[in-house]
PDB file of C-alpha atoms in Angstrom:
ATOM      1  CA  UNK A  27      41.015 185.992 217.272  1.00 51.00           C
ATOM      2  CA  UNK A  28      39.985 185.123 213.743  1.00 48.00           C
ATOM      3  CA  UNK A  29      36.585 186.827 214.015  1.00 47.00           C
ATOM      4  CA  UNK A  30      37.693 189.862 216.055  1.00 56.00           C
ATOM      5  CA  UNK A  31      37.771 192.370 213.146  1.00 51.00           C
ATOM      6  CA  UNK A  32      34.347 191.200 212.035  1.00 48.00           C
ATOM      7  CA  UNK A  33      33.044 191.433 215.582  1.00 54.00           C
ATOM      8  CA  UNK A  34      34.266 194.978 216.053  1.00 60.00           C
ATOM      9  CA  UNK A  35      32.388 196.116 212.945  1.00 57.00           C
ATOM     10  CA  UNK A  36      29.327 193.916 213.509  1.00 58.00           C
ATOM     11  CA  UNK A  37      26.002 194.811 215.048  1.00 60.00           C
ATOM     12  CA  UNK A  38      22.808 193.451 216.516  1.00 65.00           C
ATOM     13  CA  UNK A  39      22.077 189.910 217.616  1.00 68.00           C
ATOM     14  CA  UNK A  40      24.908 188.298 215.647  1.00 68.00           C
ATOM     15  CA  UNK A  41      27.449 190.458 217.422  1.00 69.00           C
ATOM     16  CA  UNK A  42      25.923 189.723 220.814  1.00 71.00           C
ATOM     17  CA  UNK A  43      25.868 185.981 220.109  1.00 80.00           C
ATOM     18  CA  UNK A  44      29.523 185.999 219.048  1.00 79.00           C
ATOM     19  CA  UNK A  45      30.448 187.803 222.256  1.00 85.00           C
ATOM     20  CA  UNK A  46      28.522 185.363 224.426  1.00 88.00           C
ATOM     21  CA  UNK A  47      30.146 182.364 222.733  1.00 88.00           C
ATOM     22  CA  UNK A  48      33.612 183.835 223.190  1.00 88.00           C
ATOM     23  CA  UNK A  49      33.006 184.728 226.827  1.00 92.00           C
ATOM     24  CA  UNK A  50      31.716 181.239 227.524  1.00 92.00           C
ATOM     25  CA  UNK A  51      34.730 179.718 225.839  1.00 92.00           C
ATOM     26  CA  UNK A  52      37.070 181.878 227.919  1.00 94.00           C
ATOM     27  CA  UNK A  53      35.160 180.964 231.055  1.00 95.00           C
ATOM     28  CA  UNK A  54      35.615 177.289 230.290  1.00 94.00           C
ATOM     29  CA  UNK A  55      39.308 177.723 229.465  1.00 94.00           C
ATOM     30  CA  UNK A  56      39.915 179.548 232.745  1.00 96.00           C
ATOM     31  CA  UNK A  57      38.327 176.853 234.909  1.00 96.00           C
ATOM     32  CA  UNK A  58      40.731 175.821 237.699  1.00 97.00           C
ATOM     33  CA  UNK A  59      41.899 172.237 237.650  1.00 96.00           C
ATOM     34  CA  UNK A  60      40.126 170.279 240.379  1.00 92.00           C
ATOM     35  CA  UNK A  61      39.068 166.652 240.725  1.00 87.00           C
ATOM     36  CA  UNK A  62      40.388 165.850 237.279  1.00 87.00           C
ATOM     37  CA  UNK A  63      38.529 168.695 235.536  1.00 91.00           C
ATOM     38  CA  UNK A  64      39.515 172.182 234.435  1.00 93.00           C
ATOM     39  CA  UNK A  65      42.445 173.381 232.356  1.00 96.00           C
ATOM     40  CA  UNK A  66      44.207 175.915 234.596  1.00 97.00           C
ATOM     41  CA  UNK A  67      46.429 174.664 237.397  1.00 98.00           C
ATOM     42  CA  UNK A  68      46.340 177.424 240.001  1.00 97.00           C
ATOM     43  CA  UNK A  69      49.444 176.340 241.924  1.00 98.00           C
ATOM     44  CA  UNK A  70      51.585 175.687 238.852  1.00 98.00           C
ATOM     45  CA  UNK A  71      50.260 178.746 237.024  1.00 97.00           C
ATOM     46  CA  UNK A  72      49.719 177.286 233.574  1.00 97.00           C
ATOM     47  CA  UNK A  73      47.048 175.895 231.307  1.00 97.00           C
ATOM     48  CA  UNK A  74      47.400 172.234 230.500  1.00 97.00           C
ATOM     49  CA  UNK A  75      46.109 168.780 231.378  1.00 96.00           C
ATOM     50  CA  UNK A  76      47.195 165.517 232.947  1.00 95.00           C
ATOM     51  CA  UNK A  77      49.178 163.318 230.577  1.00 94.00           C
ATOM     52  CA  UNK A  78      51.382 160.276 230.826  1.00 90.00           C
ATOM     53  CA  UNK A  79      54.963 161.101 229.871  1.00 85.00           C
ATOM     54  CA  UNK A  80      55.417 158.172 227.527  1.00 74.00           C
ATOM     55  CA  UNK A  81      58.969 159.090 226.462  1.00 73.00           C
ATOM     56  CA  UNK A  82      60.318 159.372 229.982  1.00 75.00           C
ATOM     57  CA  UNK A  83      58.978 157.944 233.251  1.00 81.00           C
ATOM     58  CA  UNK A  84      55.567 156.634 232.094  1.00 83.00           C
ATOM     59  CA  UNK A  85      53.925 158.582 234.918  1.00 89.00           C
ATOM     60  CA  UNK A  86      51.068 161.076 234.746  1.00 93.00           C
ATOM     61  CA  UNK A  87      52.091 164.711 235.227  1.00 96.00           C
ATOM     62  CA  UNK A  88      50.726 168.187 234.518  1.00 97.00           C
ATOM     63  CA  UNK A  89      51.458 168.666 230.845  1.00 96.00           C
ATOM     64  CA  UNK A  90      51.824 171.969 228.997  1.00 96.00           C
ATOM     65  CA  UNK A  91      51.798 172.018 225.197  1.00 94.00           C
ATOM     66  CA  UNK A  92      53.580 174.903 223.478  1.00 94.00           C
ATOM     67  CA  UNK A  93      51.272 174.902 220.446  1.00 93.00           C
ATOM     68  CA  UNK A  94      48.351 175.868 222.678  1.00 94.00           C
ATOM     69  CA  UNK A  95      49.924 179.029 224.089  1.00 95.00           C
ATOM     70  CA  UNK A  96      48.134 181.125 221.476  1.00 94.00           C
ATOM     71  CA  UNK A  97      44.877 180.204 223.219  1.00 94.00           C
ATOM     72  CA  UNK A  98      45.608 182.967 225.722  1.00 96.00           C
ATOM     73  CA  UNK A  99      44.378 185.474 223.155  1.00 95.00           C
ATOM     74  CA  UNK A 100      40.845 184.244 223.680  1.00 93.00           C
ATOM     75  CA  UNK A 101      41.165 185.029 227.383  1.00 95.00           C
ATOM     76  CA  UNK A 102      42.767 188.415 226.816  1.00 96.00           C
ATOM     77  CA  UNK A 103      40.304 189.479 224.136  1.00 94.00           C
ATOM     78  CA  UNK A 104      37.366 188.248 226.199  1.00 94.00           C
ATOM     79  CA  UNK A 105      38.631 190.049 229.300  1.00 95.00           C
ATOM     80  CA  UNK A 106      38.458 193.330 227.375  1.00 93.00           C
ATOM     81  CA  UNK A 107      34.815 192.680 226.561  1.00 93.00           C
ATOM     82  CA  UNK A 108      33.757 191.221 229.897  1.00 94.00           C
ATOM     83  CA  UNK A 109      31.407 193.424 231.936  1.00 93.00           C
ATOM     84  CA  UNK A 110      32.502 191.626 235.123  1.00 96.00           C
ATOM     85  CA  UNK A 111      35.789 193.324 236.135  1.00 96.00           C
ATOM     86  CA  UNK A 112      36.683 190.646 238.687  1.00 97.00           C
ATOM     87  CA  UNK A 113      36.349 187.830 236.178  1.00 97.00           C
ATOM     88  CA  UNK A 114      38.121 189.855 233.484  1.00 97.00           C
ATOM     89  CA  UNK A 115      41.062 190.461 235.811  1.00 97.00           C
ATOM     90  CA  UNK A 116      41.201 186.757 236.666  1.00 97.00           C
ATOM     91  CA  UNK A 117      41.396 185.817 232.982  1.00 97.00           C
ATOM     92  CA  UNK A 118      44.153 188.317 232.291  1.00 97.00           C
ATOM     93  CA  UNK A 119      46.211 187.233 235.294  1.00 98.00           C
ATOM     94  CA  UNK A 120      45.969 183.575 234.282  1.00 98.00           C
ATOM     95  CA  UNK A 121      47.075 184.348 230.726  1.00 98.00           C
ATOM     96  CA  UNK A 122      50.092 186.303 231.967  1.00 98.00           C
ATOM     97  CA  UNK A 123      50.983 183.622 234.502  1.00 98.00           C
ATOM     98  CA  UNK A 124      50.965 181.012 231.750  1.00 97.00           C
ATOM     99  CA  UNK A 125      53.431 182.973 229.599  1.00 96.00           C
ATOM    100  CA  UNK A 126      55.582 183.873 232.602  1.00 94.00           C
ATOM    101  CA  UNK A 127      55.814 180.259 233.788  1.00 94.00           C
ATOM    102  CA  UNK A 128      56.655 178.916 230.340  1.00 93.00           C
ATOM    103  CA  UNK A 129      59.343 181.554 229.921  1.00 91.00           C
ATOM    104  CA  UNK A 130      60.914 180.605 233.248  1.00 89.00           C
ATOM    105  CA  UNK A 131      60.826 176.848 232.708  1.00 89.00           C
ATOM    106  CA  UNK A 132      60.711 175.983 229.012  1.00 84.00           C
ATOM    107  CA  UNK A 133      63.508 178.315 228.002  1.00 67.00           C
ATOM    108  CA  UNK A 134      66.051 179.980 230.252  1.00 47.00           C
ATOM    109  CA  UNK A 135      66.196 177.029 232.635  1.00 49.00           C
ATOM    110  CA  UNK A 136      67.438 174.750 229.868  1.00 54.00           C
ATOM    111  CA  UNK A 137      70.964 175.985 229.281  1.00 57.00           C
ATOM    112  CA  UNK A 138      72.601 179.204 230.501  1.00 54.00           C
ATOM    113  CA  UNK A 139      72.137 181.964 227.970  1.00 54.00           C
ATOM    114  CA  UNK A 140      69.692 179.954 225.858  1.00 63.00           C
ATOM    115  CA  UNK A 141      66.043 180.914 225.522  1.00 69.00           C
ATOM    116  CA  UNK A 142      65.000 178.402 222.890  1.00 82.00           C
ATOM    117  CA  UNK A 143      61.899 176.458 223.822  1.00 85.00           C
ATOM    118  CA  UNK A 144      60.459 172.961 223.701  1.00 85.00           C
ATOM    119  CA  UNK A 145      57.085 171.621 222.625  1.00 89.00           C
ATOM    120  CA  UNK A 146      56.061 169.773 225.786  1.00 90.00           C
ATOM    121  CA  UNK A 147      56.801 170.453 229.432  1.00 93.00           C
ATOM    122  CA  UNK A 148      55.831 168.445 232.511  1.00 95.00           C
ATOM    123  CA  UNK A 149      55.258 169.709 236.053  1.00 96.00           C
ATOM    124  CA  UNK A 150      54.860 167.797 239.317  1.00 96.00           C
ATOM    125  CA  UNK A 151      51.150 167.802 240.154  1.00 95.00           C
ATOM    126  CA  UNK A 152      51.339 165.417 243.128  1.00 95.00           C
ATOM    127  CA  UNK A 153      50.393 167.508 246.169  1.00 95.00           C
ATOM    128  CA  UNK A 154      52.184 165.015 248.436  1.00 96.00           C
ATOM    129  CA  UNK A 155      55.463 165.293 246.551  1.00 96.00           C
ATOM    130  CA  UNK A 156      58.356 167.404 247.899  1.00 97.00           C
ATOM    131  CA  UNK A 157      58.741 168.815 244.383  1.00 97.00           C
ATOM    132  CA  UNK A 158      55.058 169.723 243.935  1.00 97.00           C
ATOM    133  CA  UNK A 159      54.596 172.374 241.171  1.00 97.00           C
ATOM    134  CA  UNK A 160      58.240 172.068 240.048  1.00 96.00           C
ATOM    135  CA  UNK A 161      59.149 171.782 236.395  1.00 94.00           C
ATOM    136  CA  UNK A 162      60.232 168.161 235.920  1.00 93.00           C
ATOM    137  CA  UNK A 163      61.350 167.601 232.329  1.00 90.00           C
ATOM    138  CA  UNK A 164      60.597 168.331 228.712  1.00 88.00           C
ATOM    139  CA  UNK A 165      59.818 166.466 225.519  1.00 85.00           C
ATOM    140  CA  UNK A 166      60.728 167.679 222.072  1.00 81.00           C
ATOM    141  CA  UNK A 167      58.004 165.663 220.318  1.00 80.00           C
ATOM    142  CA  UNK A 168      58.154 167.301 216.858  1.00 85.00           C
ATOM    143  CA  UNK A 169      61.680 168.556 217.350  1.00 85.00           C
ATOM    144  CA  UNK A 170      64.879 166.567 216.836  1.00 86.00           C
ATOM    145  CA  UNK A 171      65.564 165.768 220.489  1.00 85.00           C
ATOM    146  CA  UNK A 172      64.108 166.617 223.851  1.00 84.00           C
ATOM    147  CA  UNK A 173      66.818 169.232 224.377  1.00 83.00           C
ATOM    148  CA  UNK A 174      66.759 170.815 220.903  1.00 88.00           C
ATOM    149  CA  UNK A 175      64.821 173.865 219.733  1.00 91.00           C
ATOM    150  CA  UNK A 176      61.978 173.104 217.346  1.00 93.00           C
ATOM    151  CA  UNK A 177      61.583 176.274 215.304  1.00 95.00           C
ATOM    152  CA  UNK A 178      57.794 176.260 215.099  1.00 96.00           C
ATOM    153  CA  UNK A 179      57.589 175.900 218.866  1.00 94.00           C
ATOM    154  CA  UNK A 180      59.775 178.996 219.140  1.00 95.00           C
ATOM    155  CA  UNK A 181      57.459 180.770 216.698  1.00 97.00           C
ATOM    156  CA  UNK A 182      54.349 179.822 218.695  1.00 97.00           C
ATOM    157  CA  UNK A 183      55.932 181.341 221.781  1.00 96.00           C
ATOM    158  CA  UNK A 184      56.950 184.521 219.947  1.00 97.00           C
ATOM    159  CA  UNK A 185      53.378 185.035 218.818  1.00 97.00           C
ATOM    160  CA  UNK A 186      51.935 184.218 222.239  1.00 97.00           C
ATOM    161  CA  UNK A 187      54.274 186.394 224.289  1.00 96.00           C
ATOM    162  CA  UNK A 188      53.810 189.254 221.841  1.00 97.00           C
ATOM    163  CA  UNK A 189      50.041 188.858 222.138  1.00 97.00           C
ATOM    164  CA  UNK A 190      50.278 189.040 225.923  1.00 97.00           C
ATOM    165  CA  UNK A 191      52.166 192.321 225.664  1.00 98.00           C
ATOM    166  CA  UNK A 192      49.820 193.805 223.043  1.00 96.00           C
ATOM    167  CA  UNK A 193      46.767 193.239 225.230  1.00 97.00           C
ATOM    168  CA  UNK A 194      48.248 194.207 228.593  1.00 97.00           C
ATOM    169  CA  UNK A 195      51.255 196.460 228.093  1.00 97.00           C
ATOM    170  CA  UNK A 196      52.993 194.449 230.813  1.00 97.00           C
ATOM    171  CA  UNK A 197      56.731 195.255 230.627  1.00 97.00           C
ATOM    172  CA  UNK A 198      57.676 191.714 231.650  1.00 96.00           C
ATOM    173  CA  UNK A 199      55.771 190.365 228.651  1.00 97.00           C
ATOM    174  CA  UNK A 200      57.749 192.712 226.398  1.00 97.00           C
ATOM    175  CA  UNK A 201      61.015 191.377 227.803  1.00 94.00           C
ATOM    176  CA  UNK A 202      59.870 187.791 227.331  1.00 94.00           C
ATOM    177  CA  UNK A 203      58.695 188.466 223.773  1.00 95.00           C
ATOM    178  CA  UNK A 204      61.982 190.141 222.857  1.00 95.00           C
ATOM    179  CA  UNK A 205      64.027 187.294 224.336  1.00 92.00           C
ATOM    180  CA  UNK A 206      62.074 184.787 222.250  1.00 94.00           C
ATOM    181  CA  UNK A 207      62.420 186.876 219.083  1.00 96.00           C
ATOM    182  CA  UNK A 208      66.126 187.484 219.617  1.00 94.00           C
ATOM    183  CA  UNK A 209      66.848 183.782 220.058  1.00 93.00           C
ATOM    184  CA  UNK A 210      64.907 183.026 216.886  1.00 96.00           C
ATOM    185  CA  UNK A 211      66.706 185.684 214.829  1.00 96.00           C
ATOM    186  CA  UNK A 212      70.142 184.764 216.168  1.00 94.00           C
ATOM    187  CA  UNK A 213      69.653 181.164 215.036  1.00 94.00           C
ATOM    188  CA  UNK A 214      68.402 181.778 211.497  1.00 97.00           C
ATOM    189  CA  UNK A 215      70.615 180.618 208.601  1.00 97.00           C
ATOM    190  CA  UNK A 216      71.562 184.251 207.893  1.00 97.00           C
ATOM    191  CA  UNK A 217      73.316 184.302 211.301  1.00 95.00           C
ATOM    192  CA  UNK A 218      74.905 180.842 211.248  1.00 95.00           C
ATOM    193  CA  UNK A 219      78.634 180.762 211.977  1.00 93.00           C
ATOM    194  CA  UNK A 220      81.403 180.535 209.423  1.00 93.00           C
ATOM    195  CA  UNK A 221      80.852 178.524 206.267  1.00 91.00           C
ATOM    196  CA  UNK A 222      77.454 177.362 207.481  1.00 92.00           C
ATOM    197  CA  UNK A 223      76.028 180.853 207.071  1.00 94.00           C
ATOM    198  CA  UNK A 224      73.448 181.289 204.327  1.00 95.00           C
ATOM    199  CA  UNK A 225      73.323 185.008 203.696  1.00 95.00           C
ATOM    200  CA  UNK A 226      69.842 186.357 203.052  1.00 95.00           C
ATOM    201  CA  UNK A 227      68.115 183.185 204.290  1.00 96.00           C
ATOM    202  CA  UNK A 228      65.564 184.070 206.963  1.00 98.00           C
ATOM    203  CA  UNK A 229      63.526 180.870 206.866  1.00 98.00           C
ATOM    204  CA  UNK A 230      64.329 178.602 209.821  1.00 98.00           C
ATOM    205  CA  UNK A 231      65.150 174.921 209.611  1.00 96.00           C
ATOM    206  CA  UNK A 232      62.550 172.681 211.242  1.00 94.00           C
ATOM    207  CA  UNK A 233      64.903 172.336 214.218  1.00 93.00           C
ATOM    208  CA  UNK A 234      67.684 174.837 214.905  1.00 93.00           C
ATOM    209  CA  UNK A 235      69.994 172.398 216.678  1.00 91.00           C
ATOM    210  CA  UNK A 236      69.541 169.651 214.102  1.00 91.00           C
ATOM    211  CA  UNK A 237      70.564 172.019 211.323  1.00 93.00           C
ATOM    212  CA  UNK A 238      73.739 173.152 213.069  1.00 91.00           C
ATOM    213  CA  UNK A 239      74.779 169.796 214.487  1.00 91.00           C
ATOM    214  CA  UNK A 240      73.634 167.327 211.820  1.00 90.00           C
ATOM    215  CA  UNK A 241      72.686 168.827 208.474  1.00 89.00           C
ATOM    216  CA  UNK A 242      72.621 172.521 207.583  1.00 92.00           C
ATOM    217  CA  UNK A 243      70.723 171.673 204.386  1.00 90.00           C
ATOM    218  CA  UNK A 244      67.860 170.022 206.252  1.00 91.00           C
ATOM    219  CA  UNK A 245      64.276 170.978 205.438  1.00 91.00           C
ATOM    220  CA  UNK A 246      63.004 174.460 206.261  1.00 94.00           C
ATOM    221  CA  UNK A 247      59.682 175.225 207.922  1.00 96.00           C
ATOM    222  CA  UNK A 248      57.971 178.113 206.145  1.00 97.00           C
ATOM    223  CA  UNK A 249      55.087 177.909 208.621  1.00 97.00           C
ATOM    224  CA  UNK A 250      57.448 178.728 211.499  1.00 98.00           C
ATOM    225  CA  UNK A 251      58.641 181.780 209.585  1.00 98.00           C
ATOM    226  CA  UNK A 252      55.059 182.889 208.925  1.00 98.00           C
ATOM    227  CA  UNK A 253      54.036 182.553 212.587  1.00 98.00           C
ATOM    228  CA  UNK A 254      57.159 184.302 213.850  1.00 98.00           C
ATOM    229  CA  UNK A 255      56.934 187.206 211.409  1.00 98.00           C
ATOM    230  CA  UNK A 256      53.233 187.686 212.200  1.00 98.00           C
ATOM    231  CA  UNK A 257      54.163 188.003 215.869  1.00 98.00           C
ATOM    232  CA  UNK A 258      57.030 190.382 215.145  1.00 98.00           C
ATOM    233  CA  UNK A 259      54.781 192.627 213.058  1.00 98.00           C
ATOM    234  CA  UNK A 260      52.266 192.745 215.896  1.00 96.00           C
ATOM    235  CA  UNK A 261      54.975 193.758 218.317  1.00 97.00           C
ATOM    236  CA  UNK A 262      56.517 196.348 216.020  1.00 97.00           C
ATOM    237  CA  UNK A 263      53.150 198.108 215.682  1.00 96.00           C
ATOM    238  CA  UNK A 264      53.120 198.532 219.462  1.00 96.00           C
ATOM    239  CA  UNK A 265      56.717 199.748 219.789  1.00 96.00           C
ATOM    240  CA  UNK A 266      57.887 203.330 219.330  1.00 94.00           C
ATOM    241  CA  UNK A 267      60.385 203.790 216.529  1.00 94.00           C
ATOM    242  CA  UNK A 268      62.882 204.868 219.199  1.00 96.00           C
ATOM    243  CA  UNK A 269      62.890 201.399 220.751  1.00 97.00           C
ATOM    244  CA  UNK A 270      66.408 199.872 220.513  1.00 97.00           C
ATOM    245  CA  UNK A 271      65.028 196.755 218.791  1.00 97.00           C
ATOM    246  CA  UNK A 272      62.794 198.555 216.306  1.00 97.00           C
ATOM    247  CA  UNK A 273      65.251 198.772 213.426  1.00 97.00           C
ATOM    248  CA  UNK A 274      66.562 195.211 213.635  1.00 97.00           C
ATOM    249  CA  UNK A 275      63.046 193.786 213.953  1.00 98.00           C
ATOM    250  CA  UNK A 276      61.812 195.791 210.987  1.00 98.00           C
ATOM    251  CA  UNK A 277      64.734 194.547 208.902  1.00 97.00           C
ATOM    252  CA  UNK A 278      64.032 190.946 209.919  1.00 98.00           C
ATOM    253  CA  UNK A 279      60.348 191.358 209.052  1.00 98.00           C
ATOM    254  CA  UNK A 280      61.139 192.774 205.612  1.00 98.00           C
ATOM    255  CA  UNK A 281      63.680 190.053 204.867  1.00 98.00           C
ATOM    256  CA  UNK A 282      61.405 187.229 206.041  1.00 98.00           C
ATOM    257  CA  UNK A 283      58.493 188.417 203.923  1.00 98.00           C
ATOM    258  CA  UNK A 284      60.850 188.869 200.979  1.00 97.00           C
ATOM    259  CA  UNK A 285      61.832 185.205 201.338  1.00 97.00           C
ATOM    260  CA  UNK A 286      58.263 183.957 201.790  1.00 97.00           C
ATOM    261  CA  UNK A 287      56.982 185.837 198.738  1.00 95.00           C
ATOM    262  CA  UNK A 288      59.815 184.592 196.509  1.00 94.00           C
ATOM    263  CA  UNK A 289      59.243 181.845 193.950  1.00 89.00           C
ATOM    264  CA  UNK A 290      61.033 179.433 196.251  1.00 92.00           C
ATOM    265  CA  UNK A 291      58.203 179.530 198.796  1.00 92.00           C
ATOM    266  CA  UNK A 292      55.325 181.233 197.004  1.00 85.00           C
ATOM    267  CA  UNK A 293      54.192 178.964 194.155  1.00 76.00           C
ATOM    268  CA  UNK A 294      53.766 179.789 190.527  1.00 71.00           C
ATOM    269  CA  UNK A 295      50.114 180.713 189.995  1.00 71.00           C
ATOM    270  CA  UNK A 296      49.886 178.154 187.198  1.00 72.00           C
ATOM    271  CA  UNK A 297      51.063 175.282 189.389  1.00 68.00           C
ATOM    272  CA  UNK A 298      48.487 172.975 191.008  1.00 68.00           C
ATOM    273  CA  UNK A 299      49.194 173.698 194.686  1.00 70.00           C
ATOM    274  CA  UNK A 300      47.129 172.869 197.765  1.00 77.00           C
ATOM    275  CA  UNK A 301      48.598 175.741 199.777  1.00 86.00           C
ATOM    276  CA  UNK A 302      50.003 179.233 199.411  1.00 88.00           C
ATOM    277  CA  UNK A 303      53.354 178.499 201.019  1.00 92.00           C
ATOM    278  CA  UNK A 304      55.665 175.693 199.992  1.00 91.00           C
ATOM    279  CA  UNK A 305      58.205 173.956 202.187  1.00 92.00           C
ATOM    280  CA  UNK A 306      56.454 173.639 205.509  1.00 93.00           C
ATOM    281  CA  UNK A 307      57.634 170.870 207.835  1.00 92.00           C
ATOM    282  CA  UNK A 308      54.956 169.292 209.993  1.00 88.00           C
ATOM    283  CA  UNK A 309      57.450 166.947 211.605  1.00 81.00           C
ATOM    284  CA  UNK A 310      60.600 165.244 210.445  1.00 79.00           C
ATOM    285  CA  UNK A 311      61.439 161.530 210.187  1.00 67.00           C
ATOM    286  CA  UNK A 312      64.718 162.029 212.038  1.00 60.00           C
ATOM    287  CA  UNK A 313      62.758 163.192 215.054  1.00 54.00           C
ATOM    288  CA  UNK A 314      59.750 160.932 215.437  1.00 52.00           C
ATOM    289  CA  UNK A 315      58.993 158.165 212.969  1.00 56.00           C
ATOM    290  CA  UNK A 316      58.998 157.637 209.209  1.00 53.00           C
ATOM    291  CA  UNK A 317      56.711 160.164 207.570  1.00 59.00           C
ATOM    292  CA  UNK A 318      56.347 162.089 204.342  1.00 64.00           C
ATOM    293  CA  UNK A 319      55.003 165.204 206.040  1.00 70.00           C
ATOM    294  CA  UNK A 320      58.270 167.111 206.141  1.00 82.00           C
ATOM    295  CA  UNK A 321      58.200 169.215 202.956  1.00 85.00           C
ATOM    296  CA  UNK A 322      54.691 170.395 202.270  1.00 86.00           C
ATOM    297  CA  UNK A 323      52.171 173.189 202.611  1.00 88.00           C
ATOM    298  CA  UNK A 324      50.612 173.658 206.036  1.00 92.00           C
ATOM    299  CA  UNK A 325      47.297 175.347 206.748  1.00 93.00           C
ATOM    300  CA  UNK A 326      48.598 177.322 209.721  1.00 95.00           C
ATOM    301  CA  UNK A 327      51.492 178.520 207.589  1.00 96.00           C
ATOM    302  CA  UNK A 328      49.015 179.948 205.084  1.00 95.00           C
ATOM    303  CA  UNK A 329      46.857 181.489 207.821  1.00 96.00           C
ATOM    304  CA  UNK A 330      49.684 183.332 209.551  1.00 97.00           C
ATOM    305  CA  UNK A 331      51.260 184.282 206.226  1.00 97.00           C
ATOM    306  CA  UNK A 332      48.048 186.023 205.156  1.00 95.00           C
ATOM    307  CA  UNK A 333      47.760 187.555 208.616  1.00 95.00           C
ATOM    308  CA  UNK A 334      51.313 188.875 208.380  1.00 97.00           C
ATOM    309  CA  UNK A 335      50.740 190.407 204.933  1.00 96.00           C
ATOM    310  CA  UNK A 336      47.550 192.113 206.106  1.00 95.00           C
ATOM    311  CA  UNK A 337      49.199 193.512 209.240  1.00 95.00           C
ATOM    312  CA  UNK A 338      52.340 194.533 207.339  1.00 96.00           C
ATOM    313  CA  UNK A 339      50.337 197.034 205.297  1.00 93.00           C
ATOM    314  CA  UNK A 340      49.784 199.102 208.438  1.00 91.00           C
ATOM    315  CA  UNK A 341      53.466 199.438 209.279  1.00 91.00           C
ATOM    316  CA  UNK A 342      54.869 202.898 208.602  1.00 84.00           C
ATOM    317  CA  UNK A 343      57.288 203.249 205.695  1.00 80.00           C
ATOM    318  CA  UNK A 344      60.956 203.127 206.601  1.00 67.00           C
TER     319      UNK A 344
END
């Protein structure tokens, strides 16, 4: 949470008010879906809402949006500060169920051996349907295609799964977080096959599959790199140095931050810039519709970049 460090050091009425607001927000987020209200579907096990799938069957289904997975931190943080143990446990279980369900349906179910993720997923919410609660189909939305991996969506999931592990220590969350990170790292330009490889380039294209299948020189998304590296730093701080992934994750973190703080992405201080990071890709014209928002600064890129730099200072020297 943005205000969590301030809250921990705060005092008096302001601190109590902040806690009450956060608890109330978590309570509202955790409301079970019933009679068209509430954001948690108990049978499906995810947060979401009803939405018409306008790119597929034009029907209303239970819709889960990858960008919103980071909202589970509000539940997990609030559960730690909730004096009602029953309610706190309920919040934590719902947050974990959300990550677990997304991992099972948005990623591994797509193609054998692939754990890349989508932006939207739809589940059958018709209680009279023989496929009630089943995952139905996906939409790429800001990615290239419905079956391609949008890099910022992958980054959102890295951060969210890592957050779930940090707060709970659940070993399944660690496995899910590592799977998401490994897919991300294995598809960066530094790992591309043959002549497509761009050694030392740890900034992802806006869509992994588009870059490899259509245009390796397509626009990068610095905001995806910032979100992913912030999540990896969080995870590394919770892992022992003896963990098999520790060394490779630390190397990826160092290389990503080296890229992001280079003149290519970090602007000259004399240049009139609206953001800290250059070369973010909100969405791309090849994916949705004509737009100019595919090579620009993005506010969430700046936020997670600053977050990553602050957290990086606490990592032990290698």
